[in-house]
Amino acid sequence: MTQDLALLPAGELVALYRAGRASPVEHLRAVLAQIAALNPVLNAFCWLDEESALRDARASEARWKAGAPASALDGVTATVKDLSVTRGWPTRRASRAIPAEGPWLEDSPSVARMREAGAVLIGKTTVPEFGAAYVTKSELCGISRNPWNPAMTPGGSSGGSAASAAAGMGTIALASDAAGSIRAPASMSGVFGLKTTFGRVADYPSSYLGTLAVIGPITRTVREVALCMDVISQPDARDSYALPPPDRSFLDGIEDGVKGLRIAYSPTLGFAKVDPEVAALIAAGAKALEAMGAIVEIVDHVMDDPGAMLGKLMAPGLANAFRVFGFTEAQQALMLPRLVETAARGAAVPMMTYLAAREAREKLGARMRAFHERYHLLVTPVGAIPGCDADTDAPRDRRYAGYANPLPFGAAFNLTKQPAASVPVGVTASGLPVGMQVVGPLYADALVLRACLAIEQALPMPAPDLAALRHSPFAEAIPRGLLSQREAMAVPA
């Protein structure tokens, strides 16, 4: 039952705790065994704190024995993406320019809420440097790999989050998304991920990318995200943009299905080029929605490509990060040259150009509000291609040489601030998972979860072959990410 306890959904774990048939300590030990076996291949963690996790699991076990759990997630393991500050743990953003020593004195709001709920936090998950890539690799932490095929990336920037969730190395992964960084890894790794409505989950310190970035969960099932959202959507005074807390649980109505919903299905949004195999799997997902009673209508053109607009906002955002951290020339020399160049380009964007892009963003948001007066939901692919190589910045597969953007569908809904999720809908002939994007109107996170649960039930996904990973040629004795952090913190390996 050891591996089962690592892979069980949160709701089933809690039911076992309540019945006295398993304990948070047993669950944690199962997860740590998964990490010991699989993280040398996947390199999903840049920090582990087994001692702290064991203390928290024992405290949770005592609460369950006393019949006084802190929440419906008490004793469930969770990971934190290495862009969210966490008390006592380094938050280096995969950058050698940020020292490990700290001090690290506070939790971001989502981490604080999970801690208060009794979740067992086990470590920080890998990102590309400053989260600025769709492949999770860095000079600091090395290459993170996909549980379905370790030659491929788990996506970015929440690559470590998605890989850890898919492999049972933690039940719930706290992640973030400024241009698809939850949905792309969820799609590539065959798990579920929700980009929340902007402001739905409090965040602090504010993202250097401003109102593009949100916090959201990645898990193996839709219900687990709903459970997590009940916890992390609670208020935190440090975020001036945070919405009022929801007036009901995200589980309320989640089983209501999609019958009668008007759903727009856009194969390309009006501008993207999509791999035929990906397109076929998304079309099958749309058919499944129709079979469940939804009124599905193909909408070829939803918007023009917002890429140029996004670039005029993202590059200044990265320049803002350099301002916030006050990087010296010596520190910049430790960083990926592409990042330094992008930040310099962002700093040079004229104010009027930036404001024009912001105005265009507002118009796109208004367009989508009008769109959702006709449609309850919009579904699209998540990615244009099924996956990318783990160790390169562009796909090696020659079939994708003409694809200007492998991930053209995600960033639009950061611009409009809408909730959007990636739900698995199938696996390609080469064994790579594919996710469908489900987009809701502003504030309709619960409706997105409801539709995604219906899809999850209609199109059950296989699991990656985790046993095969134990014999992978990509395994390292000590994952580079953990080693680099230990060296920086002067902790014996």
Short mmCIF file of C-alpha atoms in Angstrom, two decimals:
data_model
loop_
_atom_site.label_atom_id
_atom_site.label_comp_id
_atom_site.label_asym_id
_atom_site.label_seq_id
_atom_site.Cartn_x
_atom_site.Cartn_y
_atom_site.Cartn_z
CA MET A 1 0.00 0.00 0.00
CA THR A 2 3.05 2.27 0.27
CA GLN A 3 3.00 3.53 -3.31
CA ASP A 4 -0.81 3.70 -3.24
CA LEU A 5 -0.61 6.19 -0.37
CA ALA A 6 1.62 8.40 -2.50
CA LEU A 7 -0.76 8.30 -5.46
CA LEU A 8 -4.16 8.44 -3.76
CA PRO A 9 -6.19 11.63 -4.28
CA ALA A 10 -6.51 13.98 -1.32
CA GLY A 11 -10.15 13.13 -0.64
CA GLU A 12 -9.42 9.41 -0.42
CA LEU A 13 -6.42 10.01 1.84
CA VAL A 14 -8.50 12.08 4.23
CA ALA A 15 -11.21 9.40 4.29
CA LEU A 16 -8.55 6.87 5.33
CA TYR A 17 -7.29 9.22 8.04
CA ARG A 18 -10.81 9.69 9.35
CA ALA A 19 -11.38 5.92 9.43
CA GLY A 20 -8.02 5.29 11.12
CA ARG A 21 -6.86 3.10 8.23
CA ALA A 22 -3.89 5.29 7.33
CA SER A 23 -2.05 8.24 8.81
CA PRO A 24 -0.40 11.43 7.54
CA VAL A 25 2.98 10.01 8.59
CA GLU A 26 2.43 6.89 6.48
CA HIS A 27 1.36 9.05 3.53
CA LEU A 28 4.44 11.27 3.91
CA ARG A 29 6.77 8.27 4.07
CA ALA A 30 5.20 6.92 0.87
CA VAL A 31 5.71 10.28 -0.86
CA LEU A 32 9.31 10.51 0.33
CA ALA A 33 9.92 6.99 -1.00
CA GLN A 34 8.57 8.13 -4.38
CA ILE A 35 10.88 11.14 -4.29
CA ALA A 36 13.90 8.99 -3.41
CA ALA A 37 13.13 6.64 -6.30
CA LEU A 38 11.99 9.06 -9.01
CA ASN A 39 13.44 12.50 -8.35
CA PRO A 40 16.94 11.38 -9.44
CA VAL A 41 15.36 11.03 -12.90
CA LEU A 42 12.81 13.85 -12.90
CA ASN A 43 14.73 16.50 -10.91
CA ALA A 44 11.47 18.15 -9.89
CA PHE A 45 12.73 19.54 -6.57
CA CYS A 46 15.21 22.28 -5.81
CA TRP A 47 14.68 21.99 -2.06
CA LEU A 48 13.48 19.24 0.26
CA ASP A 49 12.85 19.48 4.00
CA GLU A 50 12.08 15.98 5.20
CA GLU A 51 12.60 16.87 8.87
CA SER A 52 10.08 19.71 8.83
CA ALA A 53 7.61 17.63 6.82
CA LEU A 54 7.83 14.78 9.33
CA ARG A 55 7.14 17.19 12.21
CA ASP A 56 4.09 18.52 10.39
CA ALA A 57 2.85 15.02 9.54
CA ARG A 58 3.13 13.94 13.17
CA ALA A 59 1.22 17.01 14.30
CA SER A 60 -1.47 16.25 11.74
CA GLU A 61 -1.62 12.64 12.88
CA ALA A 62 -2.24 13.83 16.44
CA ARG A 63 -5.08 16.10 15.27
CA TRP A 64 -6.76 13.27 13.40
CA LYS A 65 -6.46 10.95 16.41
CA ALA A 66 -8.06 13.66 18.54
CA GLY A 67 -10.88 14.06 16.00
CA ALA A 68 -9.91 17.70 15.37
CA PRO A 69 -8.39 18.03 11.87
CA ALA A 70 -7.59 21.58 10.80
CA SER A 71 -9.26 21.22 7.39
CA ALA A 72 -10.18 18.81 4.62
CA LEU A 73 -6.51 18.91 3.57
CA ASP A 74 -5.00 18.21 6.97
CA GLY A 75 -2.11 15.75 6.52
CA VAL A 76 -2.07 15.94 2.70
CA THR A 77 1.35 16.61 1.16
CA ALA A 78 1.98 19.73 -0.88
CA THR A 79 4.84 21.34 -2.79
CA VAL A 80 5.63 25.01 -3.46
CA LYS A 81 6.91 26.40 -6.76
CA ASP A 82 10.23 28.18 -6.39
CA LEU A 83 8.71 31.57 -7.24
CA SER A 84 6.60 31.76 -4.06
CA VAL A 85 8.33 32.84 -0.87
CA THR A 86 8.31 30.21 1.89
CA ARG A 87 9.40 30.66 5.49
CA GLY A 88 12.76 29.03 6.17
CA TRP A 89 13.29 27.78 2.60
CA PRO A 90 15.29 29.47 -0.16
CA THR A 91 13.30 31.09 -2.97
CA ARG A 92 15.98 31.55 -5.58
CA ARG A 93 13.82 31.52 -8.71
CA ALA A 94 16.39 29.15 -10.25
CA SER A 95 18.86 32.03 -10.43
CA ARG A 96 22.46 32.01 -9.28
CA ALA A 97 22.06 35.78 -8.84
CA ILE A 98 19.86 35.23 -5.77
CA PRO A 99 21.81 33.90 -2.77
CA ALA A 100 20.41 30.95 -0.85
CA GLU A 101 21.22 32.25 2.61
CA GLY A 102 18.18 34.50 3.02
CA PRO A 103 16.89 35.21 5.59
CA TRP A 104 13.59 33.70 4.44
CA LEU A 105 11.18 35.05 7.02
CA GLU A 106 7.63 34.73 5.69
CA ASP A 107 5.18 32.66 3.68
CA SER A 108 3.33 33.92 0.64
CA PRO A 109 -0.45 33.90 1.18
CA SER A 110 -1.16 30.56 -0.54
CA VAL A 111 1.65 28.87 1.38
CA ALA A 112 0.40 30.39 4.64
CA ARG A 113 -3.17 29.18 4.02
CA MET A 114 -1.98 25.65 3.24
CA ARG A 115 0.17 25.62 6.37
CA GLU A 116 -2.80 26.80 8.46
CA ALA A 117 -4.94 24.06 6.91
CA GLY A 118 -2.51 21.40 8.18
CA ALA A 119 -1.06 20.47 4.79
CA VAL A 120 2.38 18.84 4.97
CA LEU A 121 4.78 21.01 2.95
CA ILE A 122 7.68 18.95 1.66
CA GLY A 123 9.77 21.19 -0.57
CA LYS A 124 10.23 23.66 -3.43
CA THR A 125 9.79 22.63 -7.07
CA THR A 126 11.99 23.60 -9.99
CA VAL A 127 11.44 26.42 -12.47
CA PRO A 128 13.39 27.89 -15.38
CA GLU A 129 15.31 30.99 -14.33
CA PHE A 130 12.75 33.58 -13.20
CA GLY A 131 10.02 31.38 -14.69
CA ALA A 132 10.78 32.82 -18.11
CA ALA A 133 10.60 29.73 -20.36
CA TYR A 134 8.34 26.84 -21.32
CA VAL A 135 11.15 24.31 -20.70
CA THR A 136 12.19 23.81 -17.06
CA LYS A 137 15.98 23.87 -16.97
CA SER A 138 18.51 26.24 -15.47
CA GLU A 139 22.20 26.58 -14.70
CA LEU A 140 21.37 26.45 -10.99
CA CYS A 141 19.08 23.43 -10.89
CA GLY A 142 19.72 21.48 -14.09
CA ILE A 143 17.11 19.79 -16.28
CA SER A 144 13.67 18.72 -15.08
CA ARG A 145 12.06 15.81 -16.95
CA ASN A 146 8.64 14.48 -17.85
CA PRO A 147 7.30 11.35 -16.08
CA TRP A 148 5.75 10.15 -19.35
CA ASN A 149 9.07 10.36 -21.20
CA PRO A 150 12.15 11.72 -19.41
CA ALA A 151 13.68 12.85 -22.70
CA MET A 152 10.89 15.43 -22.82
CA THR A 153 10.20 18.48 -20.66
CA PRO A 154 7.38 18.55 -18.11
CA GLY A 155 6.75 22.08 -19.40
CA GLY A 156 7.39 25.44 -17.86
CA SER A 157 7.51 27.41 -15.88
CA SER A 158 5.75 25.16 -13.36
CA GLY A 159 7.63 22.13 -14.65
CA GLY A 160 8.75 20.79 -11.30
CA SER A 161 5.21 21.29 -9.96
CA ALA A 162 3.64 19.24 -12.76
CA ALA A 163 6.28 16.51 -12.70
CA SER A 164 6.03 16.09 -8.93
CA ALA A 165 2.23 15.83 -9.06
CA ALA A 166 2.24 13.37 -11.97
CA ALA A 167 4.76 11.11 -10.26
CA GLY A 168 3.14 11.02 -6.81
CA MET A 169 5.91 13.14 -5.29
CA GLY A 170 3.39 15.30 -3.45
CA THR A 171 -0.39 15.44 -3.75
CA ILE A 172 -0.99 19.15 -4.41
CA ALA A 173 1.43 21.50 -6.13
CA LEU A 174 1.12 25.24 -5.58
CA ALA A 175 2.11 26.87 -8.86
CA SER A 176 1.79 30.14 -10.76
CA ASP A 177 0.85 31.30 -14.26
CA ALA A 178 1.65 34.55 -16.08
CA ALA A 179 1.49 33.31 -19.69
CA GLY A 180 0.43 29.66 -19.51
CA SER A 181 2.84 28.45 -16.83
CA ILE A 182 0.28 26.24 -15.05
CA ARG A 183 -1.66 25.01 -18.07
CA ALA A 184 1.26 24.12 -20.35
CA PRO A 185 3.03 21.90 -17.77
CA ALA A 186 -0.29 20.33 -16.77
CA SER A 187 -0.97 19.45 -20.40
CA MET A 188 2.53 18.13 -21.09
CA SER A 189 2.58 16.11 -17.84
CA GLY A 190 -0.93 14.67 -18.01
CA VAL A 191 -2.26 16.33 -14.85
CA PHE A 192 -4.89 18.96 -14.06
CA GLY A 193 -4.03 22.61 -13.55
CA LEU A 194 -6.12 25.72 -12.91
CA LYS A 195 -5.10 29.27 -13.77
CA THR A 196 -7.36 31.19 -11.43
CA THR A 197 -9.19 34.44 -12.04
CA PHE A 198 -6.80 37.28 -11.25
CA GLY A 199 -7.22 38.17 -7.57
CA ARG A 200 -9.00 34.93 -6.67
CA VAL A 201 -5.90 33.73 -4.76
CA ALA A 202 -4.01 36.37 -2.82
CA ASP A 203 -0.32 36.76 -3.62
CA TYR A 204 2.57 38.53 -1.93
CA PRO A 205 5.08 39.89 -2.72
CA SER A 206 3.34 41.12 -5.85
CA SER A 207 4.60 39.58 -9.07
CA TYR A 208 7.09 41.70 -10.95
CA LEU A 209 4.87 40.93 -13.98
CA GLY A 210 1.99 42.80 -12.38
CA THR A 211 -1.57 41.69 -13.10
CA LEU A 212 -0.57 38.98 -15.58
CA ALA A 213 0.45 36.51 -12.87
CA VAL A 214 -1.78 34.37 -10.64
CA ILE A 215 -1.38 31.51 -8.17
CA GLY A 216 -3.17 28.20 -8.80
CA PRO A 217 -2.92 24.46 -8.05
CA ILE A 218 -1.71 21.50 -10.10
CA THR A 219 -2.96 18.06 -9.06
CA ARG A 220 -3.81 14.66 -10.49
CA THR A 221 -7.59 15.21 -10.20
CA VAL A 222 -10.10 18.06 -10.50
CA ARG A 223 -11.59 17.49 -7.05
CA GLU A 224 -8.21 18.03 -5.42
CA VAL A 225 -7.98 21.44 -7.03
CA ALA A 226 -11.43 22.29 -5.66
CA LEU A 227 -10.32 21.22 -2.16
CA CYS A 228 -7.18 23.32 -2.49
CA MET A 229 -9.12 26.33 -3.77
CA ASP A 230 -11.33 26.25 -0.67
CA VAL A 231 -8.14 26.79 1.33
CA ILE A 232 -6.02 29.16 -0.75
CA SER A 233 -8.82 31.52 -1.82
CA GLN A 234 -9.18 32.79 1.73
CA PRO A 235 -8.18 36.42 2.35
CA ASP A 236 -4.79 37.93 3.03
CA ALA A 237 -4.47 41.64 3.75
CA ARG A 238 -1.05 41.86 2.09
CA ASP A 239 -2.59 41.68 -1.42
CA SER A 240 -4.46 44.86 -2.33
CA TYR A 241 -5.85 43.18 -5.49
CA ALA A 242 -7.33 40.15 -3.71
CA LEU A 243 -11.00 39.45 -4.31
CA PRO A 244 -13.42 38.86 -1.42
CA PRO A 245 -13.47 35.22 -0.36
CA PRO A 246 -16.00 33.02 -2.17
CA ASP A 247 -19.35 32.54 -0.47
CA ARG A 248 -19.45 28.78 -1.01
CA SER A 249 -17.18 25.79 -1.44
CA PHE A 250 -15.68 25.08 -4.86
CA LEU A 251 -17.06 21.56 -4.41
CA ASP A 252 -20.65 22.84 -4.40
CA GLY A 253 -22.24 21.95 -7.72
CA ILE A 254 -19.07 20.39 -9.09
CA GLU A 255 -21.03 17.27 -10.11
CA ASP A 256 -23.68 19.21 -12.05
CA GLY A 257 -22.14 18.39 -15.42
CA VAL A 258 -22.32 20.36 -18.66
CA LYS A 259 -25.83 19.60 -19.93
CA GLY A 260 -27.34 22.76 -21.41
CA LEU A 261 -24.14 24.81 -21.24
CA ARG A 262 -23.30 26.79 -24.37
CA ILE A 263 -19.67 26.03 -25.17
CA ALA A 264 -17.57 27.58 -27.93
CA TYR A 265 -14.95 25.25 -29.39
CA SER A 266 -12.13 27.10 -31.15
CA PRO A 267 -9.50 24.85 -32.75
CA THR A 268 -7.06 27.75 -33.36
CA LEU A 269 -8.52 30.83 -31.63
CA GLY A 270 -8.21 32.34 -35.09
CA PHE A 271 -4.43 32.47 -35.49
CA ALA A 272 -2.58 29.36 -34.23
CA LYS A 273 -1.08 26.46 -36.15
CA VAL A 274 -1.79 23.13 -34.40
CA ASP A 275 -0.32 19.65 -34.78
CA PRO A 276 -2.96 17.37 -36.39
CA GLU A 277 -2.75 14.75 -33.63
CA VAL A 278 -3.25 17.38 -30.94
CA ALA A 279 -6.13 18.88 -32.93
CA ALA A 280 -7.82 15.47 -33.20
CA LEU A 281 -7.62 14.86 -29.43
CA ILE A 282 -9.11 18.29 -28.68
CA ALA A 283 -11.87 17.71 -31.24
CA ALA A 284 -12.65 14.42 -29.48
CA GLY A 285 -12.85 16.31 -26.18
CA ALA A 286 -15.33 18.74 -27.73
CA LYS A 287 -17.38 15.78 -28.99
CA ALA A 288 -17.40 14.34 -25.47
CA LEU A 289 -18.83 17.61 -24.15
CA GLU A 290 -21.53 17.47 -26.79
CA ALA A 291 -22.32 13.87 -25.91
CA MET A 292 -22.81 14.94 -22.28
CA GLY A 293 -25.47 17.45 -23.33
CA ALA A 294 -23.53 20.65 -23.88
CA ILE A 295 -24.42 22.85 -26.84
CA VAL A 296 -21.06 23.01 -28.63
CA GLU A 297 -20.46 25.48 -31.45
CA ILE A 298 -17.26 25.79 -33.50
CA VAL A 299 -15.94 29.36 -33.46
CA ASP A 300 -12.99 29.70 -35.81
CA HIS A 301 -11.96 33.23 -34.91
CA VAL A 302 -12.11 34.42 -31.31
CA MET A 303 -9.28 36.95 -31.41
CA ASP A 304 -6.17 38.04 -33.28
CA ASP A 305 -2.80 36.84 -32.01
CA PRO A 306 -2.07 38.81 -28.81
CA GLY A 307 1.64 37.88 -28.85
CA ALA A 308 2.96 41.32 -29.78
CA MET A 309 0.81 42.96 -27.11
CA LEU A 310 2.03 40.45 -24.53
CA GLY A 311 5.68 41.07 -25.38
CA LYS A 312 5.29 44.80 -24.76
CA LEU A 313 4.03 43.98 -21.25
CA MET A 314 6.17 40.97 -20.32
CA ALA A 315 9.60 42.40 -21.19
CA PRO A 316 9.06 45.50 -19.01
CA GLY A 317 7.86 43.11 -16.31
CA LEU A 318 11.18 41.28 -16.37
CA ALA A 319 12.99 44.64 -16.31
CA ASN A 320 10.90 45.42 -13.25
CA ALA A 321 12.22 42.26 -11.59
CA PHE A 322 15.75 43.51 -12.08
CA ARG A 323 14.69 46.78 -10.44
CA VAL A 324 13.00 45.01 -7.52
CA PHE A 325 16.01 42.80 -6.82
CA GLY A 326 18.54 45.53 -7.57
CA PHE A 327 20.82 43.20 -9.52
CA THR A 328 24.37 44.43 -9.94
CA GLU A 329 26.40 43.85 -13.09
CA ALA A 330 28.23 41.06 -11.27
CA GLN A 331 24.93 39.37 -10.45
CA GLN A 332 23.64 39.79 -14.00
CA ALA A 333 26.79 38.06 -15.22
CA LEU A 334 25.57 34.95 -13.34
CA MET A 335 22.27 34.93 -15.20
CA LEU A 336 21.13 33.48 -18.50
CA PRO A 337 22.20 36.05 -21.13
CA ARG A 338 18.80 35.86 -22.83
CA LEU A 339 17.15 37.08 -19.62
CA VAL A 340 19.52 40.00 -19.27
CA GLU A 341 18.90 40.95 -22.90
CA THR A 342 15.12 40.72 -22.46
CA ALA A 343 15.21 42.84 -19.33
CA ALA A 344 17.31 45.47 -21.12
CA ARG A 345 14.86 45.46 -24.01
CA GLY A 346 11.97 45.80 -21.57
CA ALA A 347 13.59 48.74 -19.80
CA ALA A 348 13.85 50.48 -23.16
CA VAL A 349 10.14 50.17 -24.06
CA PRO A 350 8.76 53.73 -24.34
CA MET A 351 6.06 54.59 -21.84
CA MET A 352 3.53 55.40 -24.57
CA THR A 353 4.18 52.02 -26.20
CA TYR A 354 3.60 50.27 -22.87
CA LEU A 355 0.41 52.22 -22.24
CA ALA A 356 -0.86 51.45 -25.74
CA ALA A 357 -0.32 47.73 -25.07
CA ARG A 358 -2.18 48.05 -21.79
CA GLU A 359 -5.07 49.75 -23.60
CA ALA A 360 -5.12 46.93 -26.18
CA ARG A 361 -5.22 44.46 -23.29
CA GLU A 362 -8.26 46.21 -21.83
CA LYS A 363 -10.03 46.04 -25.18
CA LEU A 364 -9.30 42.31 -25.42
CA GLY A 365 -10.77 41.84 -21.95
CA ALA A 366 -13.92 43.71 -22.96
CA ARG A 367 -14.16 41.61 -26.13
CA MET A 368 -14.06 38.41 -24.10
CA ARG A 369 -16.68 39.71 -21.66
CA ALA A 370 -18.98 40.24 -24.64
CA PHE A 371 -18.04 36.78 -25.97
CA HIS A 372 -19.17 35.16 -22.73
CA GLU A 373 -22.56 36.82 -22.95
CA ARG A 374 -23.17 34.21 -25.66
CA TYR A 375 -21.08 31.31 -24.38
CA HIS A 376 -20.72 29.90 -20.89
CA LEU A 377 -17.29 28.43 -21.71
CA LEU A 378 -14.62 28.34 -24.39
CA VAL A 379 -12.49 25.27 -25.14
CA THR A 380 -9.23 25.22 -27.10
CA PRO A 381 -6.00 23.25 -27.20
CA VAL A 382 -3.44 24.11 -24.53
CA GLY A 383 -0.40 23.64 -26.76
CA ALA A 384 0.11 23.58 -30.50
CA ILE A 385 2.36 20.52 -30.21
CA PRO A 386 2.33 17.59 -27.76
CA GLY A 387 5.69 18.31 -26.11
CA CYS A 388 9.23 19.68 -26.25
CA ASP A 389 12.64 18.19 -25.55
CA ALA A 390 13.85 18.54 -21.97
CA ASP A 391 17.31 19.90 -22.75
CA THR A 392 16.72 22.43 -25.54
CA ASP A 393 14.93 25.75 -25.91
CA ALA A 394 13.13 24.72 -29.11
CA PRO A 395 11.66 21.41 -30.33
CA ARG A 396 14.11 19.20 -32.20
CA ASP A 397 11.33 17.47 -34.12
CA ARG A 398 11.51 18.78 -37.68
CA ARG A 399 7.72 18.59 -38.00
CA TYR A 400 7.53 21.60 -35.72
CA ALA A 401 10.13 23.78 -37.42
CA GLY A 402 7.40 26.03 -38.81
CA TYR A 403 5.59 26.47 -35.49
CA ALA A 404 6.47 29.98 -34.38
CA ASN A 405 4.95 29.44 -30.93
CA PRO A 406 4.49 25.95 -29.42
CA LEU A 407 2.16 27.41 -26.77
CA PRO A 408 0.00 30.07 -28.45
CA PHE A 409 -3.23 29.56 -26.49
CA GLY A 410 -2.44 30.37 -22.87
CA ALA A 411 -1.27 33.96 -22.51
CA ALA A 412 -4.43 35.50 -23.95
CA PHE A 413 -6.33 34.60 -20.79
CA ASN A 414 -3.68 36.07 -18.53
CA LEU A 415 -4.23 39.27 -20.45
CA THR A 416 -8.00 39.04 -19.92
CA LYS A 417 -7.63 37.78 -16.30
CA GLN A 418 -10.10 34.93 -16.90
CA PRO A 419 -9.98 31.50 -15.24
CA ALA A 420 -8.64 28.77 -17.51
CA ALA A 421 -7.64 25.17 -16.90
CA SER A 422 -5.86 22.31 -18.63
CA VAL A 423 -7.64 18.97 -18.33
CA PRO A 424 -6.15 15.81 -19.88
CA VAL A 425 -8.08 14.45 -22.87
CA GLY A 426 -5.78 11.80 -24.31
CA VAL A 427 -2.34 10.52 -25.24
CA THR A 428 -0.57 10.73 -28.59
CA ALA A 429 0.71 7.70 -30.50
CA SER A 430 4.16 8.48 -29.12
CA GLY A 431 2.83 8.35 -25.55
CA LEU A 432 2.67 12.05 -24.66
CA PRO A 433 -0.38 13.44 -22.86
CA VAL A 434 -2.46 16.28 -24.28
CA GLY A 435 -4.63 18.73 -22.35
CA MET A 436 -7.66 20.71 -23.43
CA GLN A 437 -8.00 24.30 -22.23
CA VAL A 438 -11.32 25.20 -20.64
CA VAL A 439 -11.83 28.96 -20.27
CA GLY A 440 -14.57 30.61 -18.22
CA PRO A 441 -15.80 34.15 -17.79
CA LEU A 442 -14.23 36.29 -15.09
CA TYR A 443 -14.83 34.88 -11.59
CA ALA A 444 -16.32 31.61 -12.93
CA ASP A 445 -13.56 29.38 -11.56
CA ALA A 446 -16.15 27.01 -10.11
CA LEU A 447 -17.87 26.61 -13.49
CA VAL A 448 -14.51 25.76 -15.09
CA LEU A 449 -13.93 23.10 -12.42
CA ARG A 450 -17.43 21.69 -12.98
CA ALA A 451 -16.84 21.28 -16.73
CA CYS A 452 -13.38 19.84 -16.19
CA LEU A 453 -14.69 17.22 -13.78
CA ALA A 454 -17.22 16.14 -16.40
CA ILE A 455 -14.41 15.82 -18.96
CA GLU A 456 -12.21 13.93 -16.50
CA GLN A 457 -15.02 11.45 -15.87
CA ALA A 458 -15.85 11.05 -19.56
CA LEU A 459 -12.24 10.69 -20.76
CA PRO A 460 -10.28 8.84 -18.05
CA MET A 461 -6.53 9.10 -18.53
CA PRO A 462 -3.94 6.36 -18.16
CA ALA A 463 -1.06 6.99 -15.77
CA PRO A 464 2.61 7.32 -16.71
CA ASP A 465 4.74 4.22 -16.26
CA LEU A 466 6.45 5.22 -13.03
CA ALA A 467 8.03 1.80 -12.57
CA ALA A 468 9.97 2.24 -15.80
CA LEU A 469 11.39 5.55 -14.55
CA ARG A 470 13.31 3.71 -11.85
CA HIS A 471 15.52 2.24 -14.58
CA SER A 472 15.84 5.39 -16.68
CA PRO A 473 19.23 6.21 -18.21
CA PHE A 474 18.64 9.84 -17.15
CA ALA A 475 18.98 9.07 -13.45
CA GLU A 476 21.58 10.97 -11.40
CA ALA A 477 22.91 9.89 -8.01
CA ILE A 478 22.08 13.29 -6.51
CA PRO A 479 19.82 15.57 -8.58
CA ARG A 480 21.74 18.66 -9.53
CA GLY A 481 19.12 21.01 -8.14
CA LEU A 482 19.28 19.61 -4.63
CA LEU A 483 23.05 19.42 -4.68
CA SER A 484 23.45 23.05 -5.75
CA GLN A 485 21.14 24.25 -3.00
CA ARG A 486 22.88 22.17 -0.36
CA GLU A 487 26.23 23.54 -1.40
CA ALA A 488 24.93 27.09 -1.30
CA MET A 489 23.42 26.62 2.14
CA ALA A 490 26.53 24.75 3.36
CA VAL A 491 24.43 21.74 4.36
CA PRO A 492 26.14 18.34 4.06
CA ALA A 493 24.75 16.36 1.10
#
